[in-house]
Amino acid sequence: MSEKVLVIGAAKSGVAVAKLLHRHGYDVTITDMSKIEAKEELEALGMSVWENGHPDTLKNEEWAFVVKNPGIKYTVPFVKYFVDHKIKILTEVEIGYRYAKKFHYGAVTGTNGKTTITTMLYEMLQHNKKAIVAGNIGWPLSELAYEYEDEEKDVALELSNFQLLGIETFAPTVSVVCNLAPDHLDYMPSVESYYASKMRIYENCKADDWFLRNVDDPTVMEYAQNIPCTMIDFSLTRQDVDLYRKDGKVYLKDEMLFEEKEFKIVGDYNLSNAMVASCMAYKLGVSIENIRKTIREFQPVEHRLEYIGEKNGVRFYNDSKATNTHAVTAALSSFEKNIILLAGGHDKGISFDDLKQFDERVKYCVAFGETKEKFKEIFQHVITQETMKEALDEAIRLSQAGDVILLSPACSSYDQFPNYEVRGRMFKDMVHKYLDKM
């Protein structure tokens, strides 16, 4: 008789993992609080499908394990029941990993910079003609495992700590925790548990796998312990490490990966991202020539300090992906002065005190959304508005030639927008309308 598995959450990743498990002989039940678009397809395969709520009867079944959408909190009563009864809870990344035996992984986690590193790594891996991108960007890993299960693939994989909480055997060829700063305190019980969850990325690795350790980040150094694989230390400021810069060039030990002048994107943190991506690509077999080609051609990731345009000497940047203070710090460090900062959004329980150091650079902070009043404690010159549109209008009214208007919210978007992408695109649309006016 087939073992029974419960999938909680029927978004794209839930449907993909349900189909993958079904193919491998499991008796799959899937449930979601909302309508399930793929219900007919899943039922036709023989699965039990429960939509518009999780029936209590599912608690009485004998499950081999549960696969939970990483966005659903463990404290949700239906999920907490399985936690309390010590039923194994996995994420779809673990299931995809188990069945795609020929995939080779470059796995990226950390608080900020994940998407830039993963995107750059993917572009480098594409030179070898067998690259895919998965996780937080691209496709669910289980969907790609379902499609390419018997093929050899190089995977650029961005992982959140939510996904890492549900792994058991996952072991990447090369991995990194690019940095750590407080985040997701609305999901995790403590900042310490958030940091510790990131370190699961290397726990199953073997001696010849690589883990890239950021020696410039004291929190990474504190938490990156008991590493079972080869450690590659990297730094922007030191040269007594494995991956470093010297005389305008980036080296992996004695191998020159690329020249800094080839990389056109501003900010030291972006150079660090390029160093990491290049080292990971090197480990996964990309040639130095193709690494350098990608470095020369790489364009900024959407919503990450993305230049939109200029009018009347005022430049506009979209940094909607900056959903915590660590990311905003990186953005504010990229401009010396005359910043009109648009910030605010959903309150994740994070202190904004880190931003006080930039008070002299921030000409005005125009704060909006749920957290708008909190910025009055951070900057001297704060104006509050309800919506991002009102904040942008106010910023334009206040601006003079030489100013930078920067959307870098320090908060998630969920008070007024479904996600940071929608927030960023709406901001760009509003700016473009202003730029196009005669």
Coordinates of C-alpha atoms in Angstrom, one line a residue:
M1 CA 0.0 0.0 0.0
S2 CA 1.3 3.5 -0.9
E3 CA 2.6 5.8 1.8
K4 CA 0.4 8.8 2.3
V5 CA 1.7 12.4 2.1
L6 CA -0.1 15.6 2.8
V7 CA 0.8 18.8 0.8
I8 CA -0.3 22.0 2.6
G9 CA -0.6 24.9 0.1
A10 CA -1.5 24.5 -3.6
A11 CA 0.3 27.4 -5.1
K12 CA 2.7 26.6 -8.0
S13 CA 5.3 24.9 -5.8
G14 CA 2.6 22.8 -4.0
V15 CA 1.1 21.6 -7.2
A16 CA 4.6 20.7 -8.6
V17 CA 5.6 18.8 -5.5
A18 CA 2.3 16.9 -5.4
K19 CA 2.8 15.8 -9.0
L20 CA 6.4 14.8 -8.3
L21 CA 5.4 12.7 -5.3
H22 CA 2.5 11.1 -7.1
R23 CA 4.8 10.1 -9.9
H24 CA 7.0 8.3 -7.3
G25 CA 4.2 6.3 -5.9
Y26 CA 2.9 8.3 -3.0
D27 CA -0.8 8.6 -2.1
V28 CA -1.0 12.4 -2.2
T29 CA -3.6 14.7 -0.5
I30 CA -3.4 18.4 -1.2
T31 CA -5.2 21.2 0.7
D32 CA -5.4 25.0 0.5
M33 CA -7.3 27.7 2.3
S34 CA -8.3 29.1 -1.1
K35 CA -9.6 27.8 -4.4
I36 CA -7.2 25.4 -6.2
E37 CA -6.9 26.2 -9.8
A38 CA -5.3 22.8 -10.7
K39 CA -8.0 20.8 -8.8
E40 CA -9.4 19.0 -11.9
E41 CA -5.9 18.0 -13.1
L42 CA -4.8 16.8 -9.7
E43 CA -8.0 14.8 -9.1
A44 CA -7.7 13.2 -12.6
L45 CA -4.3 11.9 -11.4
G46 CA -6.0 10.3 -8.4
M47 CA -5.1 12.8 -5.7
S48 CA -7.5 13.9 -2.9
V49 CA -8.0 17.7 -3.2
W50 CA -9.4 19.9 -0.4
E51 CA -9.9 23.6 -1.2
N52 CA -11.2 26.6 0.7
G53 CA -10.0 25.4 4.0
H54 CA -8.1 22.6 5.8
P55 CA -10.6 20.0 7.2
D56 CA -9.9 18.6 10.7
T57 CA -10.4 15.1 9.4
L58 CA -6.9 15.4 7.7
K59 CA -5.4 15.4 11.2
N60 CA -6.6 11.8 11.8
E61 CA -4.7 10.3 8.9
E62 CA -1.4 8.5 9.1
W63 CA 1.0 10.6 7.1
A64 CA 4.6 9.5 6.1
F65 CA 5.4 13.2 6.1
V66 CA 3.9 16.7 5.3
V67 CA 5.1 19.1 2.6
K68 CA 4.3 22.7 3.6
N69 CA 4.5 25.8 1.5
P70 CA 7.4 27.8 3.0
G71 CA 5.3 30.9 3.3
I72 CA 2.9 29.3 5.8
K73 CA 4.0 29.8 9.4
Y74 CA 4.6 26.8 11.6
T75 CA 2.4 28.6 14.2
V76 CA -0.8 28.4 12.0
P77 CA -3.1 26.1 14.0
F78 CA -3.4 23.4 11.3
V79 CA 0.3 23.3 10.7
K80 CA 1.1 23.5 14.5
Y81 CA -1.0 20.3 15.0
F82 CA 1.6 18.4 12.9
V83 CA 4.5 20.1 14.7
D84 CA 3.1 19.2 18.1
H85 CA 2.6 15.6 17.0
K86 CA 6.1 15.4 15.6
I87 CA 5.0 14.6 12.1
K88 CA 8.0 15.3 9.7
I89 CA 7.4 18.6 7.8
L90 CA 9.5 19.2 4.6
T91 CA 9.6 21.8 1.9
E92 CA 9.4 21.2 -1.9
V93 CA 13.1 21.9 -2.3
E94 CA 13.9 18.8 -0.3
I95 CA 11.6 16.7 -2.5
G96 CA 13.0 18.1 -5.7
Y97 CA 16.5 17.4 -4.5
R98 CA 15.7 13.8 -3.7
Y99 CA 14.5 12.9 -7.2
A100 CA 16.7 15.0 -9.5
K101 CA 19.9 13.0 -8.9
K102 CA 21.9 14.6 -11.7
F103 CA 21.3 18.2 -10.7
H104 CA 24.4 20.2 -9.4
Y105 CA 23.6 23.1 -7.1
G106 CA 24.9 26.6 -6.5
A107 CA 22.8 27.5 -3.5
V108 CA 22.5 31.1 -2.3
T109 CA 21.0 32.4 1.0
G110 CA 21.5 35.4 3.3
T111 CA 19.5 38.5 4.1
N112 CA 20.3 40.7 1.1
G113 CA 21.9 40.2 -2.3
K114 CA 20.6 36.7 -2.9
T115 CA 18.7 37.5 -6.1
T116 CA 21.6 39.4 -7.6
I117 CA 24.0 36.6 -6.9
T118 CA 21.6 33.9 -8.1
T119 CA 20.8 35.8 -11.3
M120 CA 24.5 36.4 -12.1
L121 CA 25.4 32.8 -11.3
Y122 CA 22.6 31.6 -13.6
E123 CA 23.8 33.8 -16.4
M124 CA 27.3 32.4 -16.0
L125 CA 26.0 28.8 -15.9
Q126 CA 24.1 29.3 -19.1
H127 CA 27.4 29.3 -21.0
N128 CA 27.6 25.5 -20.3
K129 CA 24.1 25.0 -21.9
K130 CA 22.5 23.1 -19.1
A131 CA 21.5 25.8 -16.6
I132 CA 18.3 26.3 -14.7
V133 CA 17.3 28.8 -12.0
A134 CA 15.0 27.8 -9.2
G135 CA 13.8 28.6 -5.6
N136 CA 12.8 32.1 -4.7
I137 CA 13.4 33.2 -8.3
G138 CA 12.7 31.2 -11.5
W139 CA 10.7 28.0 -10.8
P140 CA 10.0 25.7 -7.9
L141 CA 12.7 23.1 -7.7
S142 CA 10.1 20.3 -7.7
E143 CA 8.6 21.6 -11.0
L144 CA 12.1 21.5 -12.6
A145 CA 12.7 18.0 -11.1
Y146 CA 9.4 16.8 -12.5
E147 CA 10.4 18.1 -16.0
Y148 CA 14.1 17.2 -16.1
E149 CA 14.4 14.4 -13.5
D150 CA 16.8 12.2 -15.5
E151 CA 18.9 15.0 -17.1
E152 CA 22.1 16.7 -15.9
K153 CA 21.5 20.3 -14.9
D154 CA 23.4 23.1 -13.2
V155 CA 21.0 24.9 -10.8
A156 CA 21.3 28.4 -9.6
L157 CA 19.1 28.1 -6.5
E158 CA 18.0 31.0 -4.3
L159 CA 16.8 29.8 -0.9
S160 CA 14.9 31.6 1.9
N161 CA 15.3 30.5 5.5
F162 CA 11.7 29.3 5.3
Q163 CA 12.8 26.8 2.6
L164 CA 15.9 25.8 4.6
L165 CA 13.8 25.0 7.7
G166 CA 12.2 22.1 5.7
I167 CA 15.3 20.3 4.3
E168 CA 16.7 17.0 5.5
T169 CA 19.2 15.7 2.9
F170 CA 19.7 18.7 0.6
A171 CA 23.4 19.2 -0.1
P172 CA 24.6 21.8 -2.7
T173 CA 28.0 21.5 -4.5
V174 CA 28.7 25.1 -3.6
S175 CA 26.8 27.4 -1.2
V176 CA 26.9 30.8 0.4
V177 CA 25.3 32.8 3.3
C178 CA 26.1 36.1 1.7
N179 CA 25.3 38.2 4.8
L180 CA 23.0 38.3 7.9
A181 CA 20.8 41.1 9.3
P182 CA 17.6 41.0 11.3
D183 CA 14.6 40.0 9.1
H184 CA 11.4 38.0 9.1
L185 CA 10.8 38.6 12.8
D186 CA 7.1 38.3 12.0
Y187 CA 7.7 34.7 11.1
M188 CA 10.6 33.4 13.2
P189 CA 10.5 33.2 17.0
S190 CA 13.8 35.1 17.4
V191 CA 16.6 36.7 15.4
E192 CA 18.9 34.0 16.6
S193 CA 16.6 31.3 15.2
Y194 CA 16.5 33.2 11.9
Y195 CA 20.3 33.3 11.7
A196 CA 20.7 29.6 12.7
S197 CA 18.1 28.5 10.0
K198 CA 20.3 30.1 7.3
M199 CA 23.2 27.8 8.3
R200 CA 21.3 24.7 7.4
I201 CA 22.4 25.3 3.8
Y202 CA 25.7 23.4 4.3
E203 CA 24.8 20.9 7.0
N204 CA 24.6 17.9 4.7
C205 CA 27.6 18.8 2.5
K206 CA 30.6 16.6 1.8
A207 CA 34.3 17.5 2.2
D208 CA 34.8 18.4 -1.5
D209 CA 31.7 20.7 -1.6
W210 CA 32.4 24.4 -1.0
F211 CA 30.9 26.9 1.4
L212 CA 31.7 30.6 0.9
R213 CA 32.1 32.4 4.2
N214 CA 31.9 36.2 4.4
V215 CA 34.6 37.2 6.9
D216 CA 33.5 40.8 6.6
D217 CA 30.2 39.9 8.3
P218 CA 30.7 39.3 12.1
T219 CA 27.3 37.7 12.4
V220 CA 28.1 35.2 9.6
M221 CA 31.4 34.5 11.4
E222 CA 29.6 33.9 14.7
Y223 CA 27.0 31.5 13.2
A224 CA 28.9 29.7 10.5
Q225 CA 30.3 26.9 12.7
N226 CA 30.9 23.1 12.3
I227 CA 31.2 23.4 8.5
P228 CA 31.6 19.9 7.1
C229 CA 32.9 21.0 3.7
T230 CA 35.7 23.0 2.2
M231 CA 35.5 26.6 3.4
I232 CA 36.3 29.5 1.0
D233 CA 36.7 32.7 2.9
F234 CA 36.0 35.9 1.1
S235 CA 36.4 39.6 1.9
L236 CA 36.2 43.0 0.2
T237 CA 38.8 44.5 2.7
R238 CA 41.3 41.7 3.4
Q239 CA 43.8 39.8 1.2
D240 CA 44.7 37.0 3.6
V241 CA 41.6 35.0 2.5
D242 CA 40.7 32.7 -0.5
L243 CA 38.5 35.1 -2.5
Y244 CA 39.7 38.8 -2.5
R245 CA 40.4 41.9 -4.5
K246 CA 43.9 43.3 -5.1
D247 CA 45.1 46.1 -7.3
G248 CA 41.7 46.4 -9.1
K249 CA 41.4 42.6 -9.7
V250 CA 39.4 39.8 -8.1
Y251 CA 41.3 36.6 -7.3
L252 CA 40.4 33.1 -6.1
K253 CA 43.6 32.2 -4.5
D254 CA 46.1 32.7 -7.3
E255 CA 43.5 32.6 -10.1
M256 CA 42.4 36.0 -11.4
L257 CA 38.6 35.8 -12.0
F258 CA 37.9 39.3 -13.3
E259 CA 39.0 43.0 -13.3
E260 CA 36.9 45.4 -11.2
K261 CA 36.7 47.8 -14.2
E262 CA 34.9 45.2 -16.2
F263 CA 32.0 45.3 -13.7
K264 CA 29.8 48.4 -14.4
I265 CA 27.4 48.3 -11.4
V266 CA 27.9 50.8 -8.6
G267 CA 28.4 49.8 -4.9
D268 CA 30.9 47.7 -3.1
Y269 CA 28.1 45.3 -2.0
N270 CA 27.5 44.6 -5.7
L271 CA 31.2 43.9 -6.3
S272 CA 31.0 41.4 -3.4
N273 CA 27.9 39.8 -5.1
A274 CA 30.0 39.5 -8.3
M275 CA 32.9 37.9 -6.5
V276 CA 30.6 35.3 -4.9
A277 CA 28.8 34.5 -8.1
S278 CA 32.1 34.1 -10.0
C279 CA 33.6 31.8 -7.4
M280 CA 30.4 29.6 -7.4
A281 CA 30.4 29.5 -11.2
Y282 CA 34.1 28.5 -11.2
K283 CA 33.4 25.6 -8.8
L284 CA 30.5 24.5 -11.1
G285 CA 32.8 24.3 -14.1
V286 CA 32.3 27.7 -15.9
S287 CA 35.5 28.9 -17.6
I288 CA 37.2 32.1 -16.6
E289 CA 36.5 33.5 -20.0
N290 CA 32.8 33.0 -19.7
I291 CA 32.8 34.3 -16.1
R292 CA 34.4 37.5 -17.3
K293 CA 32.0 37.8 -20.3
T294 CA 29.0 37.7 -17.9
I295 CA 30.7 40.2 -15.5
R296 CA 31.1 42.7 -18.5
E297 CA 27.5 42.2 -19.7
F298 CA 25.6 42.0 -16.4
Q299 CA 22.7 44.4 -15.9
P300 CA 21.2 45.2 -12.4
V301 CA 18.4 43.1 -11.1
E302 CA 14.9 44.6 -11.3
H303 CA 13.9 46.4 -8.1
R304 CA 17.5 46.3 -6.7
L305 CA 18.9 49.9 -6.9
E306 CA 17.4 50.0 -10.4
Y307 CA 18.0 53.3 -12.2
I308 CA 14.7 54.6 -13.8
G309 CA 15.6 58.0 -15.3
E310 CA 16.4 61.6 -14.7
K311 CA 14.4 64.9 -15.0
N312 CA 15.5 68.5 -14.1
G313 CA 18.7 67.1 -12.7
V314 CA 16.9 64.7 -10.3
R315 CA 17.6 61.0 -10.6
F316 CA 15.1 58.3 -9.7
Y317 CA 15.9 54.8 -8.4
N318 CA 13.7 51.8 -7.6
D319 CA 15.0 49.7 -4.7
S320 CA 11.7 48.1 -3.8
K321 CA 13.4 44.8 -2.9
A322 CA 15.0 46.5 0.1
T323 CA 12.6 45.1 2.7
N324 CA 14.9 45.5 5.7
T325 CA 17.4 48.0 7.0
H326 CA 20.5 46.0 5.9
A327 CA 19.4 46.4 2.2
V328 CA 18.6 50.1 2.7
T329 CA 22.0 50.7 4.3
A330 CA 23.6 49.3 1.1
A331 CA 21.5 51.6 -1.1
L332 CA 22.1 54.7 1.0
S333 CA 25.9 53.9 1.0
S334 CA 25.8 54.3 -2.8
F335 CA 25.0 58.0 -2.7
E336 CA 27.1 60.6 -0.9
K337 CA 24.3 63.2 -0.3
N338 CA 21.0 64.8 -1.3
I339 CA 18.9 61.6 -1.0
I340 CA 15.1 62.0 -0.8
L341 CA 14.2 58.6 0.7
L342 CA 10.8 57.0 0.2
A343 CA 10.4 54.4 3.0
G344 CA 7.7 52.5 4.8
G345 CA 5.3 49.6 4.5
H346 CA 4.3 46.5 6.5
D347 CA 5.8 46.3 10.0
K348 CA 8.0 43.2 10.4
G349 CA 9.0 44.1 13.9
I350 CA 12.5 45.3 12.9
S351 CA 14.3 48.3 14.4
F352 CA 15.2 51.0 11.9
D353 CA 18.0 52.4 14.2
D354 CA 20.7 51.2 11.7
L355 CA 19.6 54.0 9.4
K356 CA 20.3 56.8 11.8
Q357 CA 24.0 56.9 10.6
F358 CA 22.7 58.2 7.2
D359 CA 20.8 61.2 8.6
E360 CA 23.2 63.7 7.0
R361 CA 22.9 62.0 3.5
V362 CA 19.1 61.9 3.7
K363 CA 17.8 65.3 2.8
Y364 CA 14.2 64.2 3.4
C365 CA 12.6 61.0 4.3
V366 CA 9.1 60.8 2.9
A367 CA 7.5 57.9 4.8
F368 CA 4.3 56.1 3.9
G369 CA 2.3 53.1 4.9
E370 CA 1.9 51.2 8.1
T371 CA 5.3 52.2 9.6
K372 CA 5.4 55.8 8.5
E373 CA 5.5 57.3 12.0
K374 CA 8.5 55.2 13.0
F375 CA 10.8 57.1 10.7
K376 CA 10.4 60.3 12.7
E377 CA 12.7 58.7 15.3
I378 CA 15.4 58.0 12.7
F379 CA 15.8 61.1 10.5
Q380 CA 15.7 64.8 11.3
H381 CA 13.6 65.7 8.2
V382 CA 10.6 63.4 7.9
I383 CA 7.3 64.0 6.1
T384 CA 4.6 61.4 6.3
Q385 CA 2.0 60.4 3.6
E386 CA -0.5 57.6 3.4
T387 CA 0.3 56.1 0.0
M388 CA 3.4 55.7 -2.1
K389 CA 1.9 57.9 -4.8
E390 CA 1.4 60.7 -2.3
A391 CA 5.0 60.1 -1.1
L392 CA 6.4 60.3 -4.6
D393 CA 4.4 63.5 -5.4
E394 CA 5.8 65.1 -2.2
A395 CA 9.4 64.0 -3.0
I396 CA 9.2 65.5 -6.5
R397 CA 7.8 68.7 -5.0
L398 CA 10.7 68.9 -2.6
S399 CA 13.4 67.9 -5.1
Q400 CA 16.1 70.2 -6.7
A401 CA 18.8 69.5 -9.3
G402 CA 21.4 67.1 -7.9
D403 CA 18.9 65.2 -5.7
V404 CA 18.3 61.5 -5.8
I405 CA 14.7 60.2 -5.2
L406 CA 15.1 56.7 -3.9
L407 CA 12.4 54.2 -3.1
S408 CA 14.1 51.9 -0.6
P409 CA 11.3 51.0 1.8
A410 CA 13.0 49.0 4.7
C411 CA 9.7 47.2 5.0
S412 CA 7.8 44.5 3.2
S413 CA 4.9 45.6 1.0
Y414 CA 2.0 43.7 2.5
D415 CA 0.2 46.7 4.0
Q416 CA -0.6 48.2 0.5
F417 CA 0.7 45.8 -2.2
P418 CA 0.7 42.0 -2.8
N419 CA 4.5 41.9 -3.0
Y420 CA 7.6 44.0 -3.5
E421 CA 7.6 43.4 -7.3
V422 CA 4.1 45.0 -7.7
R423 CA 5.3 47.9 -5.5
G424 CA 8.4 48.4 -7.6
R425 CA 6.6 48.3 -10.9
M426 CA 3.9 50.7 -9.7
F427 CA 6.6 53.1 -8.6
K428 CA 8.4 52.8 -11.9
D429 CA 5.1 53.4 -13.8
M430 CA 4.4 56.6 -11.7
V431 CA 8.0 57.8 -12.3
H432 CA 7.8 57.2 -16.0
K433 CA 4.5 59.1 -16.2
Y434 CA 6.2 62.0 -14.5
L435 CA 9.3 61.7 -16.8
D436 CA 7.1 61.7 -19.9
K437 CA 5.3 64.9 -19.0
M438 CA 6.3 67.9 -21.0

